[in-house]
Amino acid sequence: MACFAFEYVHNWVTGLSQSVGLASLSFSKPTLSDVERAEAHGNRLGFNHRWVKATQSAPPLPASAFPGHKAGFNFPLPRWQVDHKRKQVGKGRVAYDRAVRAICAWKHMDLGWSTVHADPPVKGGLVCVLPHLVFAWMKLPLKVAYVDNGSHSMGGKSGWTGQQLKYAHSTLHGHALAGEERFAVEWHKEDDSVWYDIYTVSRPATPLAAISYPVIRLLQKQFQKDSFKVVTAAAAASAD
């Protein structure tokens, strides 16, 4: 009876901590076992939103995906937030290949204050992002939703022809946010330019994340800034 009561209380506390967002926090650096448990738990429960692969052809987002994603708030949680940033990071196929290798090795997410546990991106691959927030670490599980690699040709005023690698990971249960983030490296044949592109759709997935959302938004902006620096440096290394 005592063992049953302990198991019941343990499961109740675990479920409560996960529902409010405490399960992703750690006040000591997560071990490999901690990370693998977070990935396995998230993978077992699945994605924490319904719009997996919605970023594959964005922009624009599919009309049915992420309702109410314009700026504003929808009680009790903020609406979906869309962030899209792209920048030329070099010129030439060698620079393109360097940038591709960087994002395939997840260097664009290994930023000192944030690291990542993942194999080279393949559809269905598990990912765990580990940001360090001064006094605590977070364990944020995701799964690669798609990988597109090959030639690209699109007409129209903003169209271009060349080569592209893009992939996205979507959030699993246990992540502080719900949504999807896409990374792309492009080589444009017309002018030999190389571009890095980040497209993110997200919103808080837990009450704790909603309360701390202004801080999360600052971290998202810092991540973009640092990630562009890393990929730009990787592409420029082609001149060595």
mmCIF file of C-alpha atoms in Angstrom:
data_model
loop_
_atom_site.group_PDB
_atom_site.id
_atom_site.type_symbol
_atom_site.label_atom_id
_atom_site.label_comp_id
_atom_site.label_asym_id
_atom_site.label_seq_id
_atom_site.Cartn_x
_atom_site.Cartn_y
_atom_site.Cartn_z
ATOM 1 C CA MET A 1 0.000 0.000 0.000
ATOM 2 C CA ALA A 2 2.832 2.379 0.913
ATOM 3 C CA CYS A 3 4.604 1.653 -2.374
ATOM 4 C CA PHE A 4 1.389 2.275 -4.308
ATOM 5 C CA ALA A 5 0.865 5.578 -2.479
ATOM 6 C CA PHE A 6 4.442 6.673 -3.185
ATOM 7 C CA GLU A 7 4.110 5.813 -6.881
ATOM 8 C CA TYR A 8 0.818 7.703 -7.078
ATOM 9 C CA VAL A 9 2.281 10.809 -5.437
ATOM 10 C CA HIS A 10 5.429 10.600 -7.581
ATOM 11 C CA ASN A 11 3.386 10.351 -10.787
ATOM 12 C CA TRP A 12 1.116 13.203 -9.673
ATOM 13 C CA VAL A 13 4.058 15.498 -8.875
ATOM 14 C CA THR A 14 5.768 14.570 -12.146
ATOM 15 C CA GLY A 15 2.631 15.269 -14.131
ATOM 16 C CA LEU A 16 2.107 18.600 -12.368
ATOM 17 C CA SER A 17 5.693 19.730 -12.950
ATOM 18 C CA GLN A 18 5.409 18.844 -16.639
ATOM 19 C CA SER A 19 2.092 20.646 -17.069
ATOM 20 C CA VAL A 20 3.349 23.918 -15.588
ATOM 21 C CA GLY A 21 6.750 23.705 -17.285
ATOM 22 C CA LEU A 22 9.096 22.826 -14.433
ATOM 23 C CA ALA A 23 10.176 19.477 -15.899
ATOM 24 C CA SER A 24 12.438 21.174 -18.459
ATOM 25 C CA LEU A 25 14.388 23.075 -15.782
ATOM 26 C CA SER A 26 17.532 21.798 -14.110
ATOM 27 C CA PHE A 27 19.616 23.582 -11.500
ATOM 28 C CA SER A 28 22.704 21.562 -12.417
ATOM 29 C CA LYS A 29 24.164 20.872 -15.837
ATOM 30 C CA PRO A 30 22.163 18.060 -17.444
ATOM 31 C CA THR A 31 24.024 14.792 -17.935
ATOM 32 C CA LEU A 32 23.816 12.730 -21.103
ATOM 33 C CA SER A 33 21.330 10.469 -19.308
ATOM 34 C CA ASP A 34 19.186 13.508 -18.414
ATOM 35 C CA VAL A 35 19.174 14.632 -22.027
ATOM 36 C CA GLU A 36 18.336 11.188 -23.392
ATOM 37 C CA ARG A 37 15.483 10.848 -20.887
ATOM 38 C CA ALA A 38 14.062 14.218 -21.965
ATOM 39 C CA GLU A 39 14.269 13.173 -25.626
ATOM 40 C CA ALA A 40 12.703 9.771 -24.955
ATOM 41 C CA HIS A 41 9.894 11.306 -22.878
ATOM 42 C CA GLY A 42 9.108 13.877 -25.557
ATOM 43 C CA ASN A 43 9.280 11.300 -28.318
ATOM 44 C CA ARG A 44 6.906 8.997 -26.435
ATOM 45 C CA LEU A 45 4.297 11.753 -25.978
ATOM 46 C CA GLY A 46 4.799 13.235 -29.430
ATOM 47 C CA PHE A 47 4.574 16.748 -30.820
ATOM 48 C CA ASN A 48 2.890 19.366 -28.634
ATOM 49 C CA HIS A 49 1.132 21.086 -31.569
ATOM 50 C CA ARG A 50 -0.801 20.031 -34.673
ATOM 51 C CA TRP A 51 1.010 21.909 -37.431
ATOM 52 C CA VAL A 52 4.134 19.842 -38.032
ATOM 53 C CA LYS A 53 5.835 20.693 -41.377
ATOM 54 C CA ALA A 54 3.795 23.903 -41.727
ATOM 55 C CA THR A 55 7.021 25.890 -42.319
ATOM 56 C CA GLN A 56 8.123 23.728 -45.247
ATOM 57 C CA SER A 57 6.771 26.085 -47.921
ATOM 58 C CA ALA A 58 6.595 29.273 -45.830
ATOM 59 C CA PRO A 59 6.294 32.145 -46.306
ATOM 60 C CA PRO A 60 3.393 32.315 -46.363
ATOM 61 C CA LEU A 61 2.196 29.847 -43.769
ATOM 62 C CA PRO A 62 -0.616 27.515 -44.861
ATOM 63 C CA ALA A 63 -3.948 29.275 -44.371
ATOM 64 C CA SER A 64 -5.147 26.592 -41.964
ATOM 65 C CA ALA A 65 -2.028 26.593 -39.793
ATOM 66 C CA PHE A 66 -1.278 28.599 -36.677
ATOM 67 C CA PRO A 67 -4.520 30.583 -36.394
ATOM 68 C CA GLY A 68 -4.151 34.050 -34.917
ATOM 69 C CA HIS A 69 -0.411 34.220 -35.539
ATOM 70 C CA LYS A 70 -0.373 38.006 -35.949
ATOM 71 C CA ALA A 71 0.997 40.136 -33.152
ATOM 72 C CA GLY A 72 -1.225 40.317 -30.099
ATOM 73 C CA PHE A 73 -2.464 38.231 -27.200
ATOM 74 C CA ASN A 74 -5.130 35.596 -26.905
ATOM 75 C CA PHE A 75 -5.980 34.707 -23.298
ATOM 76 C CA PRO A 76 -4.561 32.736 -21.579
ATOM 77 C CA LEU A 77 -1.446 32.451 -23.788
ATOM 78 C CA PRO A 78 0.129 34.802 -26.341
ATOM 79 C CA ARG A 79 -0.772 34.103 -29.959
ATOM 80 C CA TRP A 80 1.600 32.433 -32.361
ATOM 81 C CA GLN A 81 4.664 34.546 -33.010
ATOM 82 C CA VAL A 82 6.287 34.442 -36.464
ATOM 83 C CA ASP A 83 9.958 35.409 -36.834
ATOM 84 C CA HIS A 84 11.676 35.400 -40.208
ATOM 85 C CA LYS A 85 15.195 36.615 -40.791
ATOM 86 C CA ARG A 86 17.586 36.035 -43.678
ATOM 87 C CA LYS A 87 20.998 37.393 -44.510
ATOM 88 C CA GLN A 88 23.633 36.974 -47.172
ATOM 89 C CA VAL A 89 26.556 35.140 -45.555
ATOM 90 C CA GLY A 90 28.942 34.739 -48.482
ATOM 91 C CA LYS A 91 29.470 34.095 -52.180
ATOM 92 C CA GLY A 92 30.298 30.982 -54.161
ATOM 93 C CA ARG A 93 29.669 27.248 -53.994
ATOM 94 C CA VAL A 94 32.547 26.694 -51.591
ATOM 95 C CA ALA A 95 31.000 29.145 -49.123
ATOM 96 C CA TYR A 96 27.661 27.379 -49.596
ATOM 97 C CA ASP A 97 29.195 23.980 -48.853
ATOM 98 C CA ARG A 98 30.873 25.359 -45.731
ATOM 99 C CA ALA A 99 27.636 26.856 -44.457
ATOM 100 C CA VAL A 100 25.770 23.606 -45.145
ATOM 101 C CA ARG A 101 28.338 21.619 -43.188
ATOM 102 C CA ALA A 102 27.972 24.059 -40.307
ATOM 103 C CA ILE A 103 24.210 23.664 -39.980
ATOM 104 C CA CYS A 104 24.421 19.886 -40.509
ATOM 105 C CA ALA A 105 26.802 19.770 -37.540
ATOM 106 C CA TRP A 106 24.393 21.996 -35.554
ATOM 107 C CA LYS A 107 27.104 24.632 -35.126
ATOM 108 C CA HIS A 108 24.448 27.310 -35.678
ATOM 109 C CA MET A 109 22.945 26.229 -32.340
ATOM 110 C CA ASP A 110 26.166 25.636 -30.407
ATOM 111 C CA LEU A 111 26.558 29.180 -29.112
ATOM 112 C CA GLY A 112 28.319 28.903 -25.766
ATOM 113 C CA TRP A 113 25.309 29.904 -23.694
ATOM 114 C CA SER A 114 23.251 27.299 -25.557
ATOM 115 C CA THR A 115 24.299 23.859 -26.785
ATOM 116 C CA VAL A 116 22.535 21.067 -28.607
ATOM 117 C CA HIS A 117 22.484 17.267 -28.460
ATOM 118 C CA ALA A 118 21.692 15.849 -31.906
ATOM 119 C CA ASP A 119 22.969 13.715 -34.747
ATOM 120 C CA PRO A 120 23.196 15.159 -38.276
ATOM 121 C CA PRO A 121 19.655 16.140 -39.284
ATOM 122 C CA VAL A 122 17.455 13.397 -40.735
ATOM 123 C CA LYS A 123 13.660 13.237 -40.689
ATOM 124 C CA GLY A 124 12.556 11.854 -37.321
ATOM 125 C CA GLY A 125 15.881 12.555 -35.624
ATOM 126 C CA LEU A 126 15.685 13.631 -31.984
ATOM 127 C CA VAL A 127 17.167 16.924 -30.815
ATOM 128 C CA CYS A 128 17.595 18.442 -27.360
ATOM 129 C CA VAL A 129 18.531 22.108 -27.000
ATOM 130 C CA LEU A 130 20.228 23.045 -23.717
ATOM 131 C CA PRO A 131 20.246 26.806 -23.000
ATOM 132 C CA HIS A 132 22.000 27.960 -19.826
ATOM 133 C CA LEU A 133 20.044 30.722 -18.098
ATOM 134 C CA VAL A 134 22.482 32.031 -15.440
ATOM 135 C CA PHE A 135 21.105 29.948 -12.574
ATOM 136 C CA ALA A 136 19.539 27.026 -14.433
ATOM 137 C CA TRP A 137 19.639 24.877 -17.544
ATOM 138 C CA MET A 138 16.703 23.905 -19.729
ATOM 139 C CA LYS A 139 16.162 20.645 -21.587
ATOM 140 C CA LEU A 140 14.081 21.342 -24.689
ATOM 141 C CA PRO A 141 13.224 18.248 -26.775
ATOM 142 C CA LEU A 142 12.411 18.450 -30.490
ATOM 143 C CA LYS A 143 12.176 16.169 -33.509
ATOM 144 C CA VAL A 144 13.329 16.883 -37.066
ATOM 145 C CA ALA A 145 10.128 17.278 -39.103
ATOM 146 C CA TYR A 146 11.651 17.305 -42.597
ATOM 147 C CA VAL A 147 14.897 17.707 -44.532
ATOM 148 C CA ASP A 148 14.964 19.088 -48.099
ATOM 149 C CA ASN A 149 18.250 19.047 -49.962
ATOM 150 C CA GLY A 150 18.886 19.653 -53.651
ATOM 151 C CA SER A 151 18.362 21.973 -56.570
ATOM 152 C CA HIS A 152 15.893 24.827 -56.316
ATOM 153 C CA SER A 153 14.075 26.703 -59.059
ATOM 154 C CA MET A 154 11.295 29.211 -58.495
ATOM 155 C CA GLY A 155 10.023 31.785 -60.960
ATOM 156 C CA GLY A 156 8.535 35.177 -60.321
ATOM 157 C CA LYS A 157 9.966 38.485 -59.227
ATOM 158 C CA SER A 158 11.548 37.061 -56.072
ATOM 159 C CA GLY A 159 12.392 33.688 -57.621
ATOM 160 C CA TRP A 160 15.851 32.197 -57.897
ATOM 161 C CA THR A 161 17.660 29.134 -59.200
ATOM 162 C CA GLY A 162 20.378 27.255 -57.400
ATOM 163 C CA GLN A 163 20.964 24.900 -54.515
ATOM 164 C CA GLN A 164 19.319 24.690 -51.098
ATOM 165 C CA LEU A 165 19.446 22.713 -47.871
ATOM 166 C CA LYS A 166 16.638 23.312 -45.409
ATOM 167 C CA TYR A 167 15.315 21.428 -42.424
ATOM 168 C CA ALA A 168 13.047 22.109 -39.475
ATOM 169 C CA HIS A 169 12.566 20.721 -36.015
ATOM 170 C CA SER A 170 9.211 20.743 -34.252
ATOM 171 C CA THR A 171 8.658 20.885 -30.504
ATOM 172 C CA LEU A 172 7.819 17.780 -28.476
ATOM 173 C CA HIS A 173 5.986 17.525 -25.167
ATOM 174 C CA GLY A 174 8.329 18.751 -22.450
ATOM 175 C CA HIS A 175 9.434 21.788 -24.480
ATOM 176 C CA ALA A 176 8.693 25.213 -23.020
ATOM 177 C CA LEU A 177 7.368 26.379 -26.401
ATOM 178 C CA ALA A 178 5.119 24.920 -29.065
ATOM 179 C CA GLY A 179 5.978 25.432 -32.715
ATOM 180 C CA GLU A 180 8.525 24.822 -35.430
ATOM 181 C CA GLU A 181 11.837 26.330 -36.519
ATOM 182 C CA ARG A 182 13.293 26.051 -40.001
ATOM 183 C CA PHE A 183 16.912 26.614 -41.026
ATOM 184 C CA ALA A 184 17.998 27.014 -44.648
ATOM 185 C CA VAL A 185 21.182 27.693 -46.584
ATOM 186 C CA GLU A 186 20.789 28.778 -50.213
ATOM 187 C CA TRP A 187 23.151 29.295 -53.151
ATOM 188 C CA HIS A 188 21.695 31.602 -55.824
ATOM 189 C CA LYS A 189 23.140 30.804 -59.236
ATOM 190 C CA GLU A 190 22.242 34.187 -60.716
ATOM 191 C CA ASP A 191 24.626 36.227 -58.575
ATOM 192 C CA ASP A 192 26.611 33.465 -56.780
ATOM 193 C CA SER A 193 25.300 34.665 -53.400
ATOM 194 C CA VAL A 194 24.875 32.449 -50.326
ATOM 195 C CA TRP A 195 22.044 33.059 -47.881
ATOM 196 C CA TYR A 196 21.176 31.811 -44.402
ATOM 197 C CA ASP A 197 17.514 31.845 -43.421
ATOM 198 C CA ILE A 198 15.731 31.225 -40.086
ATOM 199 C CA TYR A 199 11.947 30.935 -39.963
ATOM 200 C CA THR A 200 10.271 30.347 -36.598
ATOM 201 C CA VAL A 201 6.666 29.993 -35.471
ATOM 202 C CA SER A 202 6.195 29.611 -31.729
ATOM 203 C CA ARG A 203 4.140 30.309 -28.647
ATOM 204 C CA PRO A 204 4.437 29.340 -24.962
ATOM 205 C CA ALA A 205 3.414 25.761 -24.250
ATOM 206 C CA THR A 206 3.231 26.005 -20.450
ATOM 207 C CA PRO A 207 2.117 28.546 -17.834
ATOM 208 C CA LEU A 208 5.739 29.023 -16.725
ATOM 209 C CA ALA A 209 6.769 29.844 -20.291
ATOM 210 C CA ALA A 210 3.854 32.268 -20.626
ATOM 211 C CA ILE A 211 4.898 34.094 -17.451
ATOM 212 C CA SER A 212 8.506 34.342 -18.620
ATOM 213 C CA TYR A 213 7.634 35.033 -22.277
ATOM 214 C CA PRO A 214 9.311 38.479 -22.445
ATOM 215 C CA VAL A 215 12.594 36.828 -21.401
ATOM 216 C CA ILE A 216 12.055 34.012 -23.900
ATOM 217 C CA ARG A 217 11.556 36.562 -26.683
ATOM 218 C CA LEU A 218 14.864 38.227 -25.777
ATOM 219 C CA LEU A 219 16.594 34.835 -25.881
ATOM 220 C CA GLN A 220 15.065 34.088 -29.285
ATOM 221 C CA LYS A 221 16.412 37.364 -30.663
ATOM 222 C CA GLN A 222 19.846 36.689 -29.139
ATOM 223 C CA PHE A 223 19.835 33.211 -30.641
ATOM 224 C CA GLN A 224 19.147 34.597 -34.112
ATOM 225 C CA LYS A 225 21.922 37.161 -33.791
ATOM 226 C CA ASP A 226 24.493 34.619 -32.564
ATOM 227 C CA SER A 227 23.429 31.961 -35.055
ATOM 228 C CA PHE A 228 23.941 34.324 -37.993
ATOM 229 C CA LYS A 229 27.420 35.152 -36.696
ATOM 230 C CA VAL A 230 28.369 31.476 -36.574
ATOM 231 C CA VAL A 231 27.123 30.655 -40.080
ATOM 232 C CA THR A 232 28.659 33.805 -41.558
ATOM 233 C CA ALA A 233 32.019 32.858 -40.028
ATOM 234 C CA ALA A 234 31.695 29.294 -41.320
ATOM 235 C CA ALA A 235 30.991 30.512 -44.860
ATOM 236 C CA ALA A 236 33.860 33.024 -44.744
ATOM 237 C CA ALA A 237 36.296 30.293 -43.737
ATOM 238 C CA SER A 238 36.193 29.212 -47.403
ATOM 239 C CA ALA A 239 38.711 31.964 -48.105
ATOM 240 C CA ASP A 240 41.363 30.181 -46.030
#
